[in-house]
Amino acid sequence: MDIFIDTANLDEIRQANDMGVLDGVTTNPSLVAKEKVDFHKRLGEICEIVSGPVSAEVVSVDHDGMIREANALTKIADNIVIKLPCIVEGLKACKTLSDRGVRVNMTLCFQSLQAMLVAKAGAFLVSPFLGRIDDIAGDGVQLISEIRTIYDNYGYDTRILAASIRHSKHLVDVAKAGADVATVPFSVIKQMMSHPLTDVGLEKFLADWKKGQG
Ligand code: E4P
């Protein structure tokens, strides 16, 4: 499963990238607003650090506005992926851009039928938001499994990107459910390589080694 970081913070992106296992980045308007920086400039900086797909979200809600924004965003770097919302105008823009060879990430996906339509429109990625589904007492992991089954039944190429990940158990669950990618906050990326028994075990090995060496 590919691991993307879900942030527009350069320091977090650098630290995650230095771990050597980062495959891409997702941003959204809320994450960019938090950084209080120029959007295009920040995307350029991110693309200098990470060579994998970097999702940049439009804020227009009509087809033509989305295409105008996408045209400007794709000029920033070759690895920019255009992020569009799962609404009818977004679906139409997805088809237009995908037909032109532009990679699209369809975001704010909350039901498998949205995922089916965006696959038919040629989306490169679909982003089901499992944390937000769990927040309203739904089952986000079940949505990922449902989309996996539908995509496999019909051979759709769109990659399933598990988004809105809240904790490491979500990651295990989506990996078991067959997500192709998970986009993860930096706090959760750090949890992935950390276990108290690893720390205790390492401490003991090193202490025993020291004793053995006299
Ligand atoms: C995905 O690309 C989104 O940026 C993100 O995962 C949203 O997560 P949230 O529900 O934590 O805001």
Coordinates of C-alpha atoms and ligand atoms in Angstrom, one line a residue:
M1 CA 0.0 0.0 0.0
D2 CA 1.3 3.4 -0.9
I3 CA 1.6 6.0 1.9
F4 CA 0.9 9.6 1.3
I5 CA 1.2 12.4 3.9
D6 CA -1.9 14.5 4.4
T7 CA -0.5 18.0 5.1
A8 CA 0.7 21.2 3.6
N9 CA 3.4 21.7 6.2
L10 CA 6.9 21.5 4.7
D11 CA 8.6 20.5 7.9
E12 CA 6.3 17.4 8.3
I13 CA 6.7 16.6 4.6
R14 CA 10.5 16.7 4.9
Q15 CA 10.6 14.6 8.0
A16 CA 8.2 12.0 6.5
N17 CA 10.2 12.0 3.2
D18 CA 13.5 11.5 5.1
M19 CA 12.0 8.2 6.4
G20 CA 12.4 6.9 2.8
V21 CA 9.0 5.4 2.4
L22 CA 6.8 8.4 1.4
D23 CA 5.0 7.9 -1.9
G24 CA 3.1 11.2 -2.2
V25 CA 1.2 14.1 -0.6
T26 CA -2.4 15.3 -0.3
T27 CA -3.4 18.8 0.5
N28 CA -6.8 20.4 0.9
P29 CA -8.0 24.0 1.3
S30 CA -8.3 23.6 5.1
L31 CA -4.7 22.3 5.4
V32 CA -3.3 25.0 3.2
A33 CA -5.3 27.7 5.1
K34 CA -3.6 26.5 8.3
E35 CA -0.2 27.3 6.8
K36 CA -1.1 30.9 5.8
V37 CA 1.0 30.7 2.7
D38 CA 0.6 31.3 -1.0
F39 CA -1.0 28.1 -2.4
H40 CA 0.9 27.8 -5.7
K41 CA 4.2 28.7 -4.1
R42 CA 3.7 26.1 -1.4
L43 CA 2.8 23.4 -4.0
G44 CA 6.0 24.2 -5.9
E45 CA 8.0 23.8 -2.7
I46 CA 6.2 20.5 -1.9
C47 CA 7.0 19.2 -5.4
E48 CA 10.6 20.0 -5.0
I49 CA 10.7 17.6 -2.0
V50 CA 8.5 14.8 -3.1
S51 CA 8.5 13.3 -6.6
G52 CA 5.4 11.2 -6.2
P53 CA 1.8 12.5 -6.8
V54 CA 1.0 15.8 -5.0
S55 CA -2.8 16.4 -4.9
A56 CA -3.9 20.1 -5.3
E57 CA -7.5 20.8 -4.7
V58 CA -9.6 23.4 -6.7
V59 CA -12.1 25.7 -4.9
S60 CA -14.4 26.3 -7.9
V61 CA -17.7 24.4 -7.9
D62 CA -18.5 24.6 -11.6
H63 CA -16.9 22.7 -14.5
D64 CA -15.3 25.7 -16.3
G65 CA -13.9 27.2 -13.1
M66 CA -12.4 23.8 -12.1
I67 CA -10.7 23.4 -15.5
R68 CA -9.3 27.0 -15.3
E69 CA -7.8 26.3 -11.9
A70 CA -6.5 22.9 -13.0
N71 CA -4.8 24.5 -16.0
A72 CA -2.8 26.8 -13.7
L73 CA -2.1 24.1 -11.1
T74 CA -0.7 21.6 -13.6
K75 CA 1.8 24.1 -14.8
I76 CA 3.5 24.1 -11.3
A77 CA 5.0 20.6 -11.7
D78 CA 4.6 17.3 -13.5
N79 CA 3.6 15.4 -10.4
I80 CA 0.6 17.7 -9.5
V81 CA -2.7 15.7 -9.4
I82 CA -5.9 17.7 -9.6
K83 CA -8.2 17.2 -6.7
L84 CA -11.9 17.7 -7.4
P85 CA -15.0 17.2 -5.2
C86 CA -17.4 14.3 -5.8
I87 CA -20.2 16.5 -7.2
V88 CA -21.8 16.4 -10.7
E89 CA -19.6 19.4 -11.9
G90 CA -16.6 17.6 -10.4
L91 CA -17.5 14.4 -12.3
K92 CA -17.7 16.4 -15.6
A93 CA -14.4 18.1 -14.9
C94 CA -12.9 14.7 -14.1
K95 CA -13.9 13.4 -17.5
T96 CA -12.6 16.5 -19.3
L97 CA -9.2 16.4 -17.5
S98 CA -8.8 12.6 -17.6
D99 CA -9.5 12.6 -21.4
R100 CA -6.6 15.1 -21.7
G101 CA -4.3 12.9 -19.7
V102 CA -4.4 14.9 -16.5
R103 CA -4.4 12.8 -13.3
V104 CA -7.4 13.5 -11.1
N105 CA -8.1 12.7 -7.4
M106 CA -11.8 12.7 -6.6
T107 CA -12.2 13.8 -3.1
L108 CA -15.0 13.9 -0.5
C109 CA -16.3 10.4 -1.5
F110 CA -18.8 9.1 1.0
Q111 CA -20.6 6.3 -1.0
S112 CA -19.5 3.6 -3.4
L113 CA -21.8 4.9 -6.2
Q114 CA -19.7 8.1 -6.3
A115 CA -16.6 5.9 -6.5
M116 CA -18.2 3.9 -9.4
L117 CA -19.0 7.1 -11.4
V118 CA -15.6 8.7 -11.0
A119 CA -14.0 5.5 -12.1
K120 CA -16.1 5.6 -15.3
A121 CA -15.0 9.2 -15.7
G122 CA -11.3 8.1 -15.7
A123 CA -10.2 9.3 -12.2
F124 CA -6.7 8.3 -11.2
L125 CA -7.6 8.3 -7.5
V126 CA -10.8 8.2 -5.5
S127 CA -10.7 9.4 -1.8
P128 CA -13.2 7.9 0.5
F129 CA -13.1 9.8 3.8
L130 CA -13.3 7.0 6.4
G131 CA -12.7 9.0 9.5
R132 CA -15.5 11.4 8.8
I133 CA -17.8 8.4 8.2
D134 CA -16.8 6.9 11.5
D135 CA -17.4 10.3 13.1
I136 CA -21.1 10.0 12.4
A137 CA -21.2 6.4 13.6
G138 CA -20.9 4.9 10.1
D139 CA -18.4 2.3 8.9
G140 CA -15.6 3.9 6.9
V141 CA -13.6 0.6 6.4
Q142 CA -16.7 -1.1 5.1
L143 CA -17.0 1.7 2.4
I144 CA -13.4 0.9 1.3
S145 CA -14.2 -2.8 1.0
E146 CA -17.3 -2.1 -1.0
I147 CA -15.4 0.1 -3.4
R148 CA -12.7 -2.6 -3.7
T149 CA -15.2 -5.2 -4.6
I150 CA -16.9 -3.0 -7.2
Y151 CA -13.6 -2.0 -8.8
D152 CA -12.4 -5.6 -8.9
N153 CA -15.7 -6.8 -10.3
Y154 CA -15.5 -4.5 -13.3
G155 CA -11.7 -4.0 -13.6
Y156 CA -11.7 -0.3 -13.0
D157 CA -8.2 1.1 -12.8
T158 CA -8.9 4.0 -10.4
R159 CA -6.8 3.7 -7.3
I160 CA -8.5 3.7 -3.9
L161 CA -7.0 6.3 -1.6
A162 CA -8.1 5.9 2.0
A163 CA -8.4 9.4 3.4
S164 CA -9.4 11.0 6.7
I165 CA -7.3 8.5 8.6
R166 CA -7.4 9.1 12.3
H167 CA -5.2 6.5 13.9
S168 CA -3.0 3.5 13.2
K169 CA -5.8 0.9 13.5
H170 CA -7.5 2.6 10.5
L171 CA -4.3 2.0 8.5
V172 CA -4.3 -1.7 9.4
D173 CA -8.0 -2.0 8.5
V174 CA -7.7 -0.3 5.1
A175 CA -4.6 -2.3 4.2
K176 CA -6.6 -5.5 4.9
A177 CA -9.6 -4.1 3.0
G178 CA -7.4 -3.6 -0.1
A179 CA -6.9 0.2 -0.3
D180 CA -4.2 1.1 -2.9
V181 CA -3.0 4.1 -1.0
A182 CA -3.6 5.7 2.5
T183 CA -3.1 9.4 3.1
V184 CA -2.0 9.9 6.7
P185 CA -1.4 12.8 9.1
F186 CA 2.2 13.1 10.3
S187 CA 1.2 12.2 13.8
V188 CA 0.0 8.8 12.6
I189 CA 3.0 8.3 10.3
K190 CA 5.2 8.6 13.4
Q191 CA 3.0 6.0 15.3
M192 CA 3.6 3.5 12.5
M193 CA 7.2 2.6 13.5
S194 CA 6.7 3.0 17.2
H195 CA 5.9 0.3 19.8
P196 CA 6.6 0.4 23.5
L197 CA 7.8 -3.2 23.5
T198 CA 10.3 -2.3 20.7
D199 CA 11.7 0.4 23.0
V200 CA 11.8 -1.8 26.1
G201 CA 13.4 -4.7 24.1
L202 CA 16.0 -2.5 22.6
E203 CA 16.9 -0.9 25.9
K204 CA 17.4 -4.4 27.4
F205 CA 19.5 -5.7 24.5
L206 CA 21.8 -2.7 24.7
A207 CA 22.1 -3.0 28.5
D208 CA 22.9 -6.8 28.3
W209 CA 25.4 -6.1 25.5
K210 CA 27.2 -3.5 27.7
K211 CA 27.3 -5.9 30.6
G212 CA 28.7 -8.7 28.4
Q213 CA 31.4 -6.4 27.2
G214 CA 32.5 -5.9 30.9
Ligands
E4P1 C1 -7.7 13.8 1.9 O1 -7.1 14.0 0.9 C2 -8.1 14.9 2.9 O2 -7.2 15.9 2.9 C3 -8.1 14.4 4.3 O3 -7.7 13.1 4.5 C4 -9.2 14.9 5.2 O4 -9.2 14.4 6.4 P1 -9.9 15.0 7.7 O5 -11.2 14.4 7.8 O6 -9.0 14.6 8.9 O7 -10.0 16.5 7.5

